[in-house]
Amino acid sequence: MSVTLGEEIMLLSLDDASGVAKDRSSAAWAVAGGTLLELAMRYRVRVAGGLVSVTDTSATRVPLLDDRLERLAEWAGRRGGGKVTDWLTKDQSTAVRATVGSLCHRGLIVEERHRTLGIFPVRRYPEADGSVERELRDRLNRVVLEGSRPDDRTSALVALLHGARLHGIAFPGAPRKEIEPRMAAIAEGKWVADSVRRAIRDMQATMTAITTTTVIVALS
């Protein structure tokens, strides 16, 4: 089953049993960033110099991406484009809800509704079909832990995870000091086409800046 970069990050962040998202704030930014980078890799948008613009509004035939593309085109159309950080700030929560909805529709996770203290509604998303996530983790392990050559999509995913400091959800139990240099090297994108490499680098820099700011605010 083919899934988007945003969906891959969402699967990695959700606890298989409890359905609770780990590193929730950083993962949410990365999900939104992954969706945008996916559109860039499909040549629907251009991401460069911290700016995003829509270059092609034709359908991708992936409902999740087409919905985000339509919303982005409407937002960017008023100004001919805009800052990546402004779009991600606007789209973050909506992108996460849409991504979770897509994973539920595909049967990879299931929605469970609870009430905390019998009053406050809580939604959780435990695993329903683990085959896609297992393949995803095997692919990441081969590339990062075993040194296999990454393809474009895996390079993009690793760059997003590295930029958002989500090493722990991708490689639970692996010492960060061992995997971080390899992830950084992959994020450089030496294996991918120039246009893709530029988009990956720009999105990684955005994720790093956003995550750093989020951590500083949380600690202040």
PDB file of N, CA, C and O in Angstrom, residues 62-89:
ATOM      1  N   VAL A  62      -4.550  11.399  -5.273  1.00  0.00           N
ATOM      2  CA  VAL A  62      -4.473  10.992  -3.874  1.00  0.00           C
ATOM      3  C   VAL A  62      -5.333  11.994  -3.100  1.00  0.00           C
ATOM      4  O   VAL A  62      -4.949  13.157  -2.981  1.00  0.00           O
ATOM      5  N   PRO A  63      -6.505  11.587  -2.603  1.00  0.00           N
ATOM      6  CA  PRO A  63      -7.433  12.528  -1.983  1.00  0.00           C
ATOM      7  C   PRO A  63      -6.800  13.403  -0.913  1.00  0.00           C
ATOM      8  O   PRO A  63      -7.070  14.614  -0.848  1.00  0.00           O
ATOM      9  N   LEU A  64      -5.965  12.833  -0.067  1.00  0.00           N
ATOM     10  CA  LEU A  64      -5.321  13.601   0.996  1.00  0.00           C
ATOM     11  C   LEU A  64      -4.483  14.735   0.412  1.00  0.00           C
ATOM     12  O   LEU A  64      -4.558  15.879   0.882  1.00  0.00           O
ATOM     13  N   LEU A  65      -3.704  14.443  -0.612  1.00  0.00           N
ATOM     14  CA  LEU A  65      -2.844  15.458  -1.221  1.00  0.00           C
ATOM     15  C   LEU A  65      -3.648  16.467  -2.024  1.00  0.00           C
ATOM     16  O   LEU A  65      -3.342  17.672  -2.007  1.00  0.00           O
ATOM     17  N   ASP A  66      -4.662  16.006  -2.736  1.00  0.00           N
ATOM     18  CA  ASP A  66      -5.458  16.915  -3.551  1.00  0.00           C
ATOM     19  C   ASP A  66      -6.194  17.936  -2.690  1.00  0.00           C
ATOM     20  O   ASP A  66      -6.332  19.106  -3.068  1.00  0.00           O
ATOM     21  N   ASP A  67      -6.660  17.514  -1.531  1.00  0.00           N
ATOM     22  CA  ASP A  67      -7.337  18.439  -0.614  1.00  0.00           C
ATOM     23  C   ASP A  67      -6.360  19.492  -0.096  1.00  0.00           C
ATOM     24  O   ASP A  67      -6.671  20.682  -0.059  1.00  0.00           O
ATOM     25  N   ARG A  68      -5.145  19.064   0.287  1.00  0.00           N
ATOM     26  CA  ARG A  68      -4.157  20.021   0.773  1.00  0.00           C
ATOM     27  C   ARG A  68      -3.727  20.970  -0.348  1.00  0.00           C
ATOM     28  O   ARG A  68      -3.527  22.155  -0.128  1.00  0.00           O
ATOM     29  N   LEU A  69      -3.572  20.436  -1.558  1.00  0.00           N
ATOM     30  CA  LEU A  69      -3.160  21.254  -2.697  1.00  0.00           C
ATOM     31  C   LEU A  69      -4.213  22.325  -2.999  1.00  0.00           C
ATOM     32  O   LEU A  69      -3.874  23.483  -3.271  1.00  0.00           O
ATOM     33  N   GLU A  70      -5.470  21.948  -2.949  1.00  0.00           N
ATOM     34  CA  GLU A  70      -6.545  22.905  -3.203  1.00  0.00           C
ATOM     35  C   GLU A  70      -6.532  24.026  -2.167  1.00  0.00           C
ATOM     36  O   GLU A  70      -6.653  25.207  -2.502  1.00  0.00           O
ATOM     37  N   ARG A  71      -6.354  23.660  -0.916  1.00  0.00           N
ATOM     38  CA  ARG A  71      -6.324  24.667   0.149  1.00  0.00           C
ATOM     39  C   ARG A  71      -5.085  25.560   0.027  1.00  0.00           C
ATOM     40  O   ARG A  71      -5.160  26.775   0.251  1.00  0.00           O
ATOM     41  N   LEU A  72      -3.971  24.959  -0.314  1.00  0.00           N
ATOM     42  CA  LEU A  72      -2.741  25.735  -0.475  1.00  0.00           C
ATOM     43  C   LEU A  72      -2.859  26.695  -1.650  1.00  0.00           C
ATOM     44  O   LEU A  72      -2.437  27.854  -1.557  1.00  0.00           O
ATOM     45  N   ALA A  73      -3.430  26.224  -2.751  1.00  0.00           N
ATOM     46  CA  ALA A  73      -3.590  27.077  -3.927  1.00  0.00           C
ATOM     47  C   ALA A  73      -4.481  28.271  -3.615  1.00  0.00           C
ATOM     48  O   ALA A  73      -4.221  29.400  -4.066  1.00  0.00           O
ATOM     49  N   GLU A  74      -5.521  28.045  -2.844  1.00  0.00           N
ATOM     50  CA  GLU A  74      -6.426  29.137  -2.457  1.00  0.00           C
ATOM     51  C   GLU A  74      -5.695  30.139  -1.569  1.00  0.00           C
ATOM     52  O   GLU A  74      -5.820  31.351  -1.740  1.00  0.00           O
ATOM     53  N   TRP A  75      -4.913  29.629  -0.625  1.00  0.00           N
ATOM     54  CA  TRP A  75      -4.164  30.492   0.302  1.00  0.00           C
ATOM     55  C   TRP A  75      -3.072  31.253  -0.435  1.00  0.00           C
ATOM     56  O   TRP A  75      -2.931  32.466  -0.284  1.00  0.00           O
ATOM     57  N   ALA A  76      -2.311  30.550  -1.254  1.00  0.00           N
ATOM     58  CA  ALA A  76      -1.184  31.173  -1.946  1.00  0.00           C
ATOM     59  C   ALA A  76      -1.638  32.082  -3.077  1.00  0.00           C
ATOM     60  O   ALA A  76      -0.947  33.040  -3.430  1.00  0.00           O
ATOM     61  N   GLY A  77      -2.818  31.792  -3.632  1.00  0.00           N
ATOM     62  CA  GLY A  77      -3.290  32.561  -4.766  1.00  0.00           C
ATOM     63  C   GLY A  77      -3.524  34.022  -4.451  1.00  0.00           C
ATOM     64  O   GLY A  77      -3.400  34.891  -5.317  1.00  0.00           O
ATOM     65  N   ARG A  78      -3.823  34.323  -3.214  1.00  0.00           N
ATOM     66  CA  ARG A  78      -4.087  35.710  -2.830  1.00  0.00           C
ATOM     67  C   ARG A  78      -2.809  36.538  -2.798  1.00  0.00           C
ATOM     68  O   ARG A  78      -2.857  37.755  -2.831  1.00  0.00           O
ATOM     69  N   ARG A  79      -1.686  35.860  -2.702  1.00  0.00           N
ATOM     70  CA  ARG A  79      -0.419  36.578  -2.542  1.00  0.00           C
ATOM     71  C   ARG A  79       0.672  36.076  -3.484  1.00  0.00           C
ATOM     72  O   ARG A  79       1.810  36.500  -3.387  1.00  0.00           O
ATOM     73  N   GLY A  80       0.317  35.142  -4.356  1.00  0.00           N
ATOM     74  CA  GLY A  80       1.296  34.607  -5.302  1.00  0.00           C
ATOM     75  C   GLY A  80       2.305  33.682  -4.652  1.00  0.00           C
ATOM     76  O   GLY A  80       3.353  33.382  -5.227  1.00  0.00           O
ATOM     77  N   GLY A  81       2.009  33.221  -3.457  1.00  0.00           N
ATOM     78  CA  GLY A  81       2.933  32.370  -2.700  1.00  0.00           C
ATOM     79  C   GLY A  81       3.062  32.925  -1.293  1.00  0.00           C
ATOM     80  O   GLY A  81       2.366  33.859  -0.916  1.00  0.00           O
ATOM     81  N   GLY A  82       3.944  32.348  -0.524  1.00  0.00           N
ATOM     82  CA  GLY A  82       4.125  32.818   0.839  1.00  0.00           C
ATOM     83  C   GLY A  82       5.202  32.047   1.557  1.00  0.00           C
ATOM     84  O   GLY A  82       5.837  31.151   0.978  1.00  0.00           O
ATOM     85  N   LYS A  83       5.408  32.379   2.814  1.00  0.00           N
ATOM     86  CA  LYS A  83       6.419  31.696   3.609  1.00  0.00           C
ATOM     87  C   LYS A  83       5.961  30.287   3.966  1.00  0.00           C
ATOM     88  O   LYS A  83       4.800  30.079   4.311  1.00  0.00           O
ATOM     89  N   VAL A  84       6.905  29.376   3.896  1.00  0.00           N
ATOM     90  CA  VAL A  84       6.602  27.992   4.272  1.00  0.00           C
ATOM     91  C   VAL A  84       6.102  27.938   5.710  1.00  0.00           C
ATOM     92  O   VAL A  84       5.117  27.247   6.015  1.00  0.00           O
ATOM     93  N   THR A  85       6.750  28.670   6.612  1.00  0.00           N
ATOM     94  CA  THR A  85       6.358  28.632   8.019  1.00  0.00           C
ATOM     95  C   THR A  85       4.949  29.165   8.232  1.00  0.00           C
ATOM     96  O   THR A  85       4.209  28.655   9.075  1.00  0.00           O
ATOM     97  N   ASP A  86       4.552  30.177   7.446  1.00  0.00           N
ATOM     98  CA  ASP A  86       3.189  30.716   7.571  1.00  0.00           C
ATOM     99  C   ASP A  86       2.160  29.677   7.147  1.00  0.00           C
ATOM    100  O   ASP A  86       1.113  29.518   7.795  1.00  0.00           O
ATOM    101  N   TRP A  87       2.455  28.964   6.047  1.00  0.00           N
ATOM    102  CA  TRP A  87       1.520  27.942   5.592  1.00  0.00           C
ATOM    103  C   TRP A  87       1.435  26.791   6.588  1.00  0.00           C
ATOM    104  O   TRP A  87       0.341  26.326   6.911  1.00  0.00           O
ATOM    105  N   LEU A  88       2.564  26.330   7.080  1.00  0.00           N
ATOM    106  CA  LEU A  88       2.555  25.209   8.023  1.00  0.00           C
ATOM    107  C   LEU A  88       1.844  25.592   9.314  1.00  0.00           C
ATOM    108  O   LEU A  88       1.131  24.770   9.910  1.00  0.00           O
ATOM    109  N   THR A  89       2.031  26.826   9.765  1.00  0.00           N
ATOM    110  CA  THR A  89       1.346  27.292  10.966  1.00  0.00           C
ATOM    111  C   THR A  89      -0.168  27.270  10.757  1.00  0.00           C
ATOM    112  O   THR A  89      -0.928  26.847  11.639  1.00  0.00           O
TER     113      THR A  89
END
